[in-house]
mmCIF file of C-alpha atoms in Angstrom:
data_model
loop_
_atom_site.group_PDB
_atom_site.id
_atom_site.type_symbol
_atom_site.label_atom_id
_atom_site.label_comp_id
_atom_site.label_asym_id
_atom_site.label_seq_id
_atom_site.Cartn_x
_atom_site.Cartn_y
_atom_site.Cartn_z
ATOM 1 C CA UNK A 7 -16.123 -4.271 15.470
ATOM 2 C CA UNK A 8 -17.405 -3.985 12.206
ATOM 3 C CA UNK A 9 -14.370 -1.774 11.248
ATOM 4 C CA UNK A 10 -11.437 -3.854 12.904
ATOM 5 C CA UNK A 11 -12.594 -7.068 14.100
ATOM 6 C CA UNK A 12 -14.479 -8.261 10.850
ATOM 7 C CA UNK A 13 -12.037 -7.412 7.997
ATOM 8 C CA UNK A 14 -9.357 -8.820 10.352
ATOM 9 C CA UNK A 15 -11.364 -12.148 10.984
ATOM 10 C CA UNK A 16 -12.127 -12.901 7.262
ATOM 11 C CA UNK A 17 -8.355 -12.699 6.699
ATOM 12 C CA UNK A 18 -7.647 -15.015 9.284
ATOM 13 C CA UNK A 19 -10.188 -17.669 8.451
ATOM 14 C CA UNK A 20 -9.353 -17.559 4.326
ATOM 15 C CA UNK A 21 -7.685 -20.410 2.915
ATOM 16 C CA UNK A 22 -3.973 -20.443 2.341
ATOM 17 C CA UNK A 23 -4.350 -20.200 -1.384
ATOM 18 C CA UNK A 24 -6.129 -16.807 -1.144
ATOM 19 C CA UNK A 25 -2.933 -14.506 -1.473
ATOM 20 C CA UNK A 26 -0.114 -16.042 -3.586
ATOM 21 C CA UNK A 27 2.149 -14.637 -0.952
ATOM 22 C CA UNK A 28 0.366 -16.823 1.921
ATOM 23 C CA UNK A 29 2.045 -20.253 0.733
ATOM 24 C CA UNK A 30 5.166 -18.257 -0.330
ATOM 25 C CA UNK A 31 6.161 -16.728 2.997
ATOM 26 C CA UNK A 32 3.492 -16.544 5.896
ATOM 27 C CA UNK A 33 2.782 -20.663 5.937
ATOM 28 C CA UNK A 34 6.457 -21.196 6.273
ATOM 29 C CA UNK A 35 7.262 -18.310 8.680
ATOM 30 C CA UNK A 36 4.718 -19.172 10.923
ATOM 31 C CA UNK A 37 5.743 -22.842 10.759
ATOM 32 C CA UNK A 38 9.104 -22.276 11.615
ATOM 33 C CA UNK A 39 8.027 -19.906 14.686
ATOM 34 C CA UNK A 40 5.885 -22.959 15.925
ATOM 35 C CA UNK A 41 8.472 -25.502 15.965
ATOM 36 C CA UNK A 42 11.405 -22.857 17.271
ATOM 37 C CA UNK A 43 12.645 -23.906 20.640
ATOM 38 C CA UNK A 44 13.546 -20.278 21.194
ATOM 39 C CA UNK A 45 13.296 -16.679 19.277
ATOM 40 C CA UNK A 46 17.018 -16.754 18.570
ATOM 41 C CA UNK A 47 16.677 -20.131 16.790
ATOM 42 C CA UNK A 48 13.947 -18.858 14.561
ATOM 43 C CA UNK A 49 16.128 -15.521 13.730
ATOM 44 C CA UNK A 50 18.840 -17.920 12.863
ATOM 45 C CA UNK A 51 16.526 -19.653 10.059
ATOM 46 C CA UNK A 52 14.684 -16.910 8.555
ATOM 47 C CA UNK A 53 15.113 -14.374 6.067
ATOM 48 C CA UNK A 54 12.335 -12.568 6.820
ATOM 49 C CA UNK A 55 12.280 -8.926 8.227
ATOM 50 C CA UNK A 56 12.579 -8.371 12.094
ATOM 51 C CA UNK A 57 8.762 -7.311 12.712
ATOM 52 C CA UNK A 58 7.434 -10.042 10.687
ATOM 53 C CA UNK A 59 9.195 -12.689 11.772
ATOM 54 C CA UNK A 60 8.529 -11.351 15.467
ATOM 55 C CA UNK A 61 4.789 -11.428 14.942
ATOM 56 C CA UNK A 62 4.925 -14.886 13.725
ATOM 57 C CA UNK A 63 6.845 -16.158 16.897
ATOM 58 C CA UNK A 64 4.656 -14.294 19.189
ATOM 59 C CA UNK A 65 1.427 -15.467 17.572
ATOM 60 C CA UNK A 66 2.968 -19.011 17.570
ATOM 61 C CA UNK A 67 3.175 -19.121 21.388
ATOM 62 C CA UNK A 68 -0.349 -18.858 21.806
ATOM 63 C CA UNK A 69 -1.588 -20.571 18.579
ATOM 64 C CA UNK A 70 -0.753 -23.388 16.564
ATOM 65 C CA UNK A 71 -2.758 -22.442 13.438
ATOM 66 C CA UNK A 72 -1.617 -20.241 10.624
ATOM 67 C CA UNK A 73 -5.098 -18.762 10.366
ATOM 68 C CA UNK A 74 -4.169 -16.772 13.803
ATOM 69 C CA UNK A 75 -1.417 -15.523 12.360
ATOM 70 C CA UNK A 76 -2.905 -14.257 9.205
ATOM 71 C CA UNK A 77 -5.652 -12.644 11.388
ATOM 72 C CA UNK A 78 -3.030 -10.632 13.393
ATOM 73 C CA UNK A 79 -1.258 -9.721 10.377
ATOM 74 C CA UNK A 80 -4.302 -8.098 9.283
ATOM 75 C CA UNK A 81 -4.821 -6.434 12.547
ATOM 76 C CA UNK A 82 -1.307 -4.696 11.883
ATOM 77 C CA UNK A 83 -2.994 -3.093 8.769
ATOM 78 C CA UNK A 84 -6.426 -2.302 9.478
ATOM 79 C CA UNK A 85 -5.805 -0.737 13.190
ATOM 80 C CA UNK A 86 -3.357 2.099 11.750
ATOM 81 C CA UNK A 87 -5.851 2.651 8.864
ATOM 82 C CA UNK A 88 -8.652 2.924 11.591
ATOM 83 C CA UNK A 89 -6.242 5.463 13.642
ATOM 84 C CA UNK A 90 -5.744 7.270 10.388
ATOM 85 C CA UNK A 91 -9.589 7.774 9.821
ATOM 86 C CA UNK A 92 -10.126 8.673 13.299
ATOM 87 C CA UNK A 93 -7.544 11.570 13.093
ATOM 88 C CA UNK A 94 -9.100 12.872 9.762
ATOM 89 C CA UNK A 95 -12.474 12.421 11.121
ATOM 90 C CA UNK A 96 -13.110 16.283 11.131
ATOM 91 C CA UNK A 97 -12.189 16.473 7.397
ATOM 92 C CA UNK A 98 -13.707 13.209 6.049
ATOM 93 C CA UNK A 99 -16.346 10.908 7.731
ATOM 94 C CA UNK A 100 -14.577 7.812 9.121
ATOM 95 C CA UNK A 101 -16.941 5.830 7.267
ATOM 96 C CA UNK A 102 -15.500 6.997 4.131
ATOM 97 C CA UNK A 103 -11.975 6.577 4.742
ATOM 98 C CA UNK A 104 -12.657 3.120 5.724
ATOM 99 C CA UNK A 105 -14.721 2.140 2.967
ATOM 100 C CA UNK A 106 -12.048 3.570 0.567
ATOM 101 C CA UNK A 107 -9.678 1.384 2.062
ATOM 102 C CA UNK A 108 -11.579 -1.875 1.656
ATOM 103 C CA UNK A 109 -12.689 -1.078 -1.609
ATOM 104 C CA UNK A 110 -9.119 -0.197 -2.943
ATOM 105 C CA UNK A 111 -6.524 -2.046 -0.649
ATOM 106 C CA UNK A 112 -8.323 -4.640 1.358
ATOM 107 C CA UNK A 113 -7.948 -7.595 -0.969
ATOM 108 C CA UNK A 114 -4.393 -6.766 -1.998
ATOM 109 C CA UNK A 115 -3.186 -7.065 1.499
ATOM 110 C CA UNK A 116 -4.306 -10.588 1.401
ATOM 111 C CA UNK A 117 -1.452 -11.047 -1.073
ATOM 112 C CA UNK A 118 1.247 -8.069 -0.302
ATOM 113 C CA UNK A 119 0.849 -8.527 3.671
ATOM 114 C CA UNK A 120 4.362 -7.424 5.053
ATOM 115 C CA UNK A 121 4.201 -4.416 2.362
ATOM 116 C CA UNK A 122 0.398 -3.353 3.748
ATOM 117 C CA UNK A 123 1.677 -3.138 7.134
ATOM 118 C CA UNK A 124 4.710 -0.975 6.404
ATOM 119 C CA UNK A 125 2.651 0.907 4.146
ATOM 120 C CA UNK A 126 -0.136 2.273 6.653
ATOM 121 C CA UNK A 127 2.577 2.680 9.345
ATOM 122 C CA UNK A 128 4.483 5.118 6.752
ATOM 123 C CA UNK A 129 1.167 7.278 6.596
ATOM 124 C CA UNK A 130 1.076 7.455 10.146
ATOM 125 C CA UNK A 131 4.213 8.649 10.045
ATOM 126 C CA UNK A 132 3.353 11.566 7.872
ATOM 127 C CA UNK A 133 0.642 12.405 10.122
ATOM 128 C CA UNK A 134 2.669 12.275 13.398
ATOM 129 C CA UNK A 135 5.171 14.433 11.598
ATOM 130 C CA UNK A 136 1.914 17.023 10.793
ATOM 131 C CA UNK A 137 1.485 16.879 14.615
ATOM 132 C CA UNK A 138 5.268 17.293 15.074
ATOM 133 C CA UNK A 139 5.250 14.137 17.462
ATOM 134 C CA UNK A 140 8.708 13.042 16.593
ATOM 135 C CA UNK A 141 8.765 10.007 19.036
ATOM 136 C CA UNK A 142 5.554 8.614 17.563
ATOM 137 C CA UNK A 143 6.768 9.520 14.011
ATOM 138 C CA UNK A 144 10.197 7.572 14.980
ATOM 139 C CA UNK A 145 8.422 4.697 16.281
ATOM 140 C CA UNK A 146 5.886 4.197 13.565
ATOM 141 C CA UNK A 147 8.536 4.380 10.928
ATOM 142 C CA UNK A 148 10.731 1.757 12.866
ATOM 143 C CA UNK A 149 7.554 -0.445 12.785
ATOM 144 C CA UNK A 150 7.156 -0.049 8.988
ATOM 145 C CA UNK A 151 10.876 -0.437 8.201
ATOM 146 C CA UNK A 152 10.710 -3.959 10.229
ATOM 147 C CA UNK A 153 8.151 -5.470 8.179
ATOM 148 C CA UNK A 154 9.474 -4.251 4.872
ATOM 149 C CA UNK A 155 12.756 -2.613 3.794
ATOM 150 C CA UNK A 156 10.985 -0.371 1.039
ATOM 151 C CA UNK A 157 9.654 1.787 3.856
ATOM 152 C CA UNK A 158 12.264 4.056 3.118
ATOM 153 C CA UNK A 159 11.016 4.630 -0.346
ATOM 154 C CA UNK A 160 7.926 6.002 1.352
ATOM 155 C CA UNK A 161 9.804 7.942 3.315
ATOM 156 C CA UNK A 162 11.650 9.633 0.429
ATOM 157 C CA UNK A 163 8.294 10.023 -1.497
ATOM 158 C CA UNK A 164 6.978 12.029 1.867
ATOM 159 C CA UNK A 165 9.975 14.416 1.757
ATOM 160 C CA UNK A 166 9.602 14.723 -1.845
ATOM 161 C CA UNK A 167 6.230 15.998 -1.618
ATOM 162 C CA UNK A 168 6.771 18.298 1.070
ATOM 163 C CA UNK A 169 9.664 19.715 -0.961
ATOM 164 C CA UNK A 170 7.688 20.255 -3.923
ATOM 165 C CA UNK A 171 4.981 22.031 -1.732
ATOM 166 C CA UNK A 172 7.096 23.780 0.059
ATOM 167 C CA UNK A 173 8.375 27.506 -0.148
ATOM 168 C CA UNK A 174 11.357 26.854 -2.248
ATOM 169 C CA UNK A 175 12.402 28.597 -5.574
ATOM 170 C CA UNK A 176 11.636 27.354 -9.100
ATOM 171 C CA UNK A 177 15.271 26.488 -9.713
ATOM 172 C CA UNK A 178 15.641 23.994 -6.636
ATOM 173 C CA UNK A 179 12.465 22.155 -7.650
ATOM 174 C CA UNK A 180 13.643 22.005 -11.160
ATOM 175 C CA UNK A 181 16.821 20.368 -9.716
ATOM 176 C CA UNK A 182 14.923 17.802 -7.492
ATOM 177 C CA UNK A 183 13.002 16.905 -10.724
ATOM 178 C CA UNK A 184 15.890 16.657 -12.685
ATOM 179 C CA UNK A 185 17.709 14.380 -10.253
ATOM 180 C CA UNK A 186 14.514 12.292 -9.739
ATOM 181 C CA UNK A 187 14.736 11.434 -13.729
ATOM 182 C CA UNK A 188 18.052 10.708 -13.401
ATOM 183 C CA UNK A 189 17.371 8.237 -10.717
ATOM 184 C CA UNK A 190 14.637 6.791 -12.756
ATOM 185 C CA UNK A 191 16.498 6.536 -15.849
ATOM 186 C CA UNK A 192 19.425 4.813 -14.146
ATOM 187 C CA UNK A 193 17.296 2.408 -11.597
ATOM 188 C CA UNK A 194 19.017 -0.545 -12.861
ATOM 189 C CA UNK A 195 22.549 0.903 -12.316
ATOM 190 C CA UNK A 196 21.637 2.296 -9.357
ATOM 191 C CA UNK A 197 20.078 -0.858 -7.849
ATOM 192 C CA UNK A 198 23.302 -2.832 -8.787
ATOM 193 C CA UNK A 199 25.419 -0.436 -7.103
ATOM 194 C CA UNK A 200 23.374 -0.656 -3.804
ATOM 195 C CA UNK A 201 23.500 -4.479 -4.203
ATOM 196 C CA UNK A 202 27.256 -4.752 -4.869
ATOM 197 C CA UNK A 203 28.399 -2.750 -1.826
ATOM 198 C CA UNK A 204 25.710 -4.606 0.282
ATOM 199 C CA UNK A 205 23.473 -1.766 0.931
ATOM 200 C CA UNK A 206 20.209 -3.773 -0.034
ATOM 201 C CA UNK A 207 19.433 -7.130 1.384
ATOM 202 C CA UNK A 208 20.443 -9.917 -0.731
ATOM 203 C CA UNK A 209 17.123 -11.197 -0.967
ATOM 204 C CA UNK A 210 15.977 -8.318 -3.233
ATOM 205 C CA UNK A 211 18.612 -9.594 -5.960
ATOM 206 C CA UNK A 212 16.235 -11.745 -7.406
ATOM 207 C CA UNK A 213 13.374 -9.203 -7.549
ATOM 208 C CA UNK A 214 15.664 -6.403 -8.884
ATOM 209 C CA UNK A 215 16.645 -8.580 -11.698
ATOM 210 C CA UNK A 216 12.919 -9.746 -12.305
ATOM 211 C CA UNK A 217 12.141 -6.179 -12.793
ATOM 212 C CA UNK A 218 15.134 -5.027 -15.191
ATOM 213 C CA UNK A 219 15.751 -8.109 -17.202
ATOM 214 C CA UNK A 220 13.674 -8.507 -19.864
ATOM 215 C CA UNK A 221 14.325 -12.062 -20.374
ATOM 216 C CA UNK A 222 13.633 -13.026 -17.138
ATOM 217 C CA UNK A 223 10.011 -14.762 -16.864
ATOM 218 C CA UNK A 224 8.092 -14.111 -13.924
ATOM 219 C CA UNK A 225 4.538 -13.658 -12.859
ATOM 220 C CA UNK A 226 4.607 -9.969 -12.741
ATOM 221 C CA UNK A 227 5.985 -9.281 -16.346
ATOM 222 C CA UNK A 228 3.654 -8.454 -19.069
ATOM 223 C CA UNK A 229 3.562 -10.233 -22.258
ATOM 224 C CA UNK A 230 1.532 -8.527 -25.305
ATOM 225 C CA UNK A 231 -1.287 -6.447 -24.321
ATOM 226 C CA UNK A 232 -2.717 -7.405 -21.075
ATOM 227 C CA UNK A 233 -6.432 -6.217 -20.419
ATOM 228 C CA UNK A 234 -6.749 -6.222 -16.712
ATOM 229 C CA UNK A 235 -3.361 -4.356 -16.294
ATOM 230 C CA UNK A 236 -4.441 -2.110 -18.740
ATOM 231 C CA UNK A 237 -7.685 -1.300 -16.698
ATOM 232 C CA UNK A 238 -5.919 -0.896 -13.612
ATOM 233 C CA UNK A 239 -3.609 1.617 -15.155
ATOM 234 C CA UNK A 240 -6.546 3.483 -16.484
ATOM 235 C CA UNK A 241 -8.510 3.304 -13.478
ATOM 236 C CA UNK A 242 -6.009 4.634 -11.219
ATOM 237 C CA UNK A 243 -5.784 7.619 -13.580
ATOM 238 C CA UNK A 244 -9.406 8.235 -12.613
ATOM 239 C CA UNK A 245 -8.576 7.447 -8.856
ATOM 240 C CA UNK A 246 -6.125 10.238 -8.762
ATOM 241 C CA UNK A 247 -7.162 12.878 -11.308
ATOM 242 C CA UNK A 248 -11.069 12.888 -10.835
ATOM 243 C CA UNK A 249 -11.059 14.156 -7.192
ATOM 244 C CA UNK A 250 -8.231 16.699 -8.198
ATOM 245 C CA UNK A 251 -10.237 18.034 -10.888
ATOM 246 C CA UNK A 252 -13.321 18.158 -9.286
ATOM 247 C CA UNK A 253 -11.664 20.237 -6.307
ATOM 248 C CA UNK A 254 -10.088 22.801 -8.467
ATOM 249 C CA UNK A 255 -13.481 24.454 -8.925
ATOM 250 C CA UNK A 256 -14.226 24.228 -4.957
ATOM 251 C CA UNK A 257 -12.555 26.051 -2.295
ATOM 252 C CA UNK A 258 -11.758 22.917 -0.012
ATOM 253 C CA UNK A 259 -8.854 22.952 2.403
ATOM 254 C CA UNK A 260 -6.633 19.780 1.518
ATOM 255 C CA UNK A 261 -3.679 18.880 2.425
ATOM 256 C CA UNK A 262 -1.450 19.528 -0.452
ATOM 257 C CA UNK A 263 1.138 16.666 0.291
ATOM 258 C CA UNK A 264 -1.760 14.325 0.206
ATOM 259 C CA UNK A 265 -2.831 15.502 -3.129
ATOM 260 C CA UNK A 266 0.404 15.296 -4.511
ATOM 261 C CA UNK A 267 1.718 12.026 -3.255
ATOM 262 C CA UNK A 268 -0.715 9.636 -5.291
ATOM 263 C CA UNK A 269 0.381 11.598 -8.519
ATOM 264 C CA UNK A 270 4.244 10.674 -7.556
ATOM 265 C CA UNK A 271 2.909 6.993 -6.998
ATOM 266 C CA UNK A 272 1.058 7.258 -10.142
ATOM 267 C CA UNK A 273 4.067 8.518 -12.368
ATOM 268 C CA UNK A 274 6.722 5.592 -10.587
ATOM 269 C CA UNK A 275 4.107 3.028 -11.375
ATOM 270 C CA UNK A 276 3.633 4.306 -15.121
ATOM 271 C CA UNK A 277 7.498 4.587 -15.653
ATOM 272 C CA UNK A 278 8.163 0.909 -14.530
ATOM 273 C CA UNK A 279 5.125 -0.320 -16.260
ATOM 274 C CA UNK A 280 5.926 1.439 -19.630
ATOM 275 C CA UNK A 281 9.573 0.858 -19.474
ATOM 276 C CA UNK A 282 10.121 -2.401 -18.328
ATOM 277 C CA UNK A 283 6.941 -4.244 -18.824
ATOM 278 C CA UNK A 284 6.226 -5.222 -15.504
ATOM 279 C CA UNK A 285 3.841 -3.777 -12.615
ATOM 280 C CA UNK A 286 6.290 -4.802 -10.032
ATOM 281 C CA UNK A 287 6.697 -0.875 -9.477
ATOM 282 C CA UNK A 288 3.389 -0.979 -7.462
ATOM 283 C CA UNK A 289 5.058 -2.665 -4.817
ATOM 284 C CA UNK A 290 7.096 0.807 -4.149
ATOM 285 C CA UNK A 291 3.760 3.015 -5.481
ATOM 286 C CA UNK A 292 1.916 1.454 -2.599
ATOM 287 C CA UNK A 293 3.396 4.043 -0.330
ATOM 288 C CA UNK A 294 1.739 6.764 -2.052
ATOM 289 C CA UNK A 295 -1.360 5.028 -3.648
ATOM 290 C CA UNK A 296 -2.422 4.372 -0.122
ATOM 291 C CA UNK A 297 -2.935 8.262 0.553
ATOM 292 C CA UNK A 298 -5.808 7.427 -1.805
ATOM 293 C CA UNK A 299 -8.070 6.507 1.036
ATOM 294 C CA UNK A 300 -7.823 10.282 2.371
ATOM 295 C CA UNK A 301 -7.806 11.689 -1.660
ATOM 296 C CA UNK A 302 -10.686 9.804 -3.364
ATOM 297 C CA UNK A 303 -13.192 10.796 -0.304
ATOM 298 C CA UNK A 304 -12.875 14.381 -0.869
ATOM 299 C CA UNK A 305 -15.121 13.896 -4.247
ATOM 300 C CA UNK A 306 -18.231 14.043 -1.666
ATOM 301 C CA UNK A 307 -17.360 17.517 -0.561
ATOM 302 C CA UNK A 308 -17.431 19.091 -4.328
ATOM 303 C CA UNK A 309 -21.150 18.229 -4.956
ATOM 304 C CA UNK A 310 -23.941 19.889 -2.890
ATOM 305 C CA UNK A 311 -25.105 17.940 0.028
ATOM 306 C CA UNK A 312 -28.121 20.191 1.286
ATOM 307 C CA UNK A 313 -31.086 17.673 1.931
ATOM 308 C CA UNK A 314 -30.960 13.651 2.488
ATOM 309 C CA UNK A 315 -31.476 13.122 -1.240
ATOM 310 C CA UNK A 316 -28.387 14.983 -1.844
ATOM 311 C CA UNK A 317 -26.339 13.242 0.767
ATOM 312 C CA UNK A 318 -27.632 9.632 -0.814
ATOM 313 C CA UNK A 319 -26.871 10.529 -4.250
ATOM 314 C CA UNK A 320 -22.982 12.166 -3.603
ATOM 315 C CA UNK A 321 -22.317 8.711 -1.259
ATOM 316 C CA UNK A 322 -23.854 6.640 -3.725
ATOM 317 C CA UNK A 323 -21.583 7.815 -6.330
ATOM 318 C CA UNK A 324 -18.903 7.826 -4.075
ATOM 319 C CA UNK A 325 -19.378 4.059 -3.531
ATOM 320 C CA UNK A 326 -20.050 3.209 -6.999
ATOM 321 C CA UNK A 327 -16.833 4.601 -8.122
ATOM 322 C CA UNK A 328 -14.822 2.769 -6.039
ATOM 323 C CA UNK A 329 -16.857 -0.349 -5.990
ATOM 324 C CA UNK A 330 -16.389 -0.652 -10.012
ATOM 325 C CA UNK A 331 -12.694 -0.757 -9.778
ATOM 326 C CA UNK A 332 -13.295 -3.208 -7.024
ATOM 327 C CA UNK A 333 -15.613 -5.226 -8.869
ATOM 328 C CA UNK A 334 -13.585 -5.507 -12.121
ATOM 329 C CA UNK A 335 -10.074 -5.991 -10.354
ATOM 330 C CA UNK A 336 -11.118 -8.506 -7.843
ATOM 331 C CA UNK A 337 -14.279 -10.390 -8.971
ATOM 332 C CA UNK A 338 -13.910 -10.577 -12.655
ATOM 333 C CA UNK A 339 -10.007 -10.616 -12.918
ATOM 334 C CA UNK A 340 -9.789 -12.126 -9.473
ATOM 335 C CA UNK A 341 -6.028 -10.384 -9.478
ATOM 336 C CA UNK A 342 -5.393 -8.776 -5.816
ATOM 337 C CA UNK A 343 -5.834 -11.793 -3.752
ATOM 338 C CA UNK A 344 -4.629 -13.782 -6.446
ATOM 339 C CA UNK A 345 -7.571 -16.277 -6.116
ATOM 340 C CA UNK A 346 -11.132 -15.637 -5.130
ATOM 341 C CA UNK A 347 -12.165 -16.180 -1.432
ATOM 342 C CA UNK A 348 -12.201 -19.400 0.320
ATOM 343 C CA UNK A 349 -12.587 -20.658 3.709
ATOM 344 C CA UNK A 350 -9.936 -22.471 5.361
ATOM 345 C CA UNK A 351 -12.255 -25.095 6.870
#
């Protein structure tokens, strides 16, 4: 009830102004679903992904308030996170995984709703991949893809991490790095090619142009020195490299892919930020960043936890470490949810 219902309830009772994209597509999609006489009619007049549109339609059949749709959208995020925490409970206490998600990504899910669903289901894809459960892996990927096309990038990142950590010779790995660098250096050309050949949905034209055209004035464009974006970038360095550095001195069995995926995400985010003066790269790096909910709690395994006071001190450091990021990023800058929390009534 605490882990699933309360976060979903808060998401459902929030005002439509809490989250820039709520008014942009959540309210519009739900209103269309609520007024549609059939599912086929709704699909004809919406450009939203299949999974998101279907969720809106099903919710609208039972309720006529957008808050219920925001509630079910959050359930689609928090439930997979809980399943992930349960699956990893032998390595990481469940409260730590849930706590990491709440501090690092919960507020962001108020704004980036469809992609948050996609990102957590991609994490389930990876876990089922490790368990060799192909049917569940395919189902989770289809759900992720049905909520956001960019789920493909999440799958690419996973296979890239597996390749780098696999038993391959150095020349093969160097070739992969070289190909990846080429893709990064010509992102605009590759994106234009995909659009020109109808290999990307047409709705991404505006977003891609917003990233690569420095003349385009969009809300994700960085002008001058932006304090809160600089803070976010610096703290991402701490979130990724602090557990990795501390674990070097302690013999802890950690999934190598979970260690490298956040590094790949940080590299991609940094490249787009530095080269194109936009934080739009975080929309793609989210598929790697989400694995921080399994990496950051590893900090607690580094320190001695023999007595009760040791456990309190270590767990306290873990909470403060993430809480500092949440407090500045959300409470001071009010960035992740685009607004401070307000109730809808």
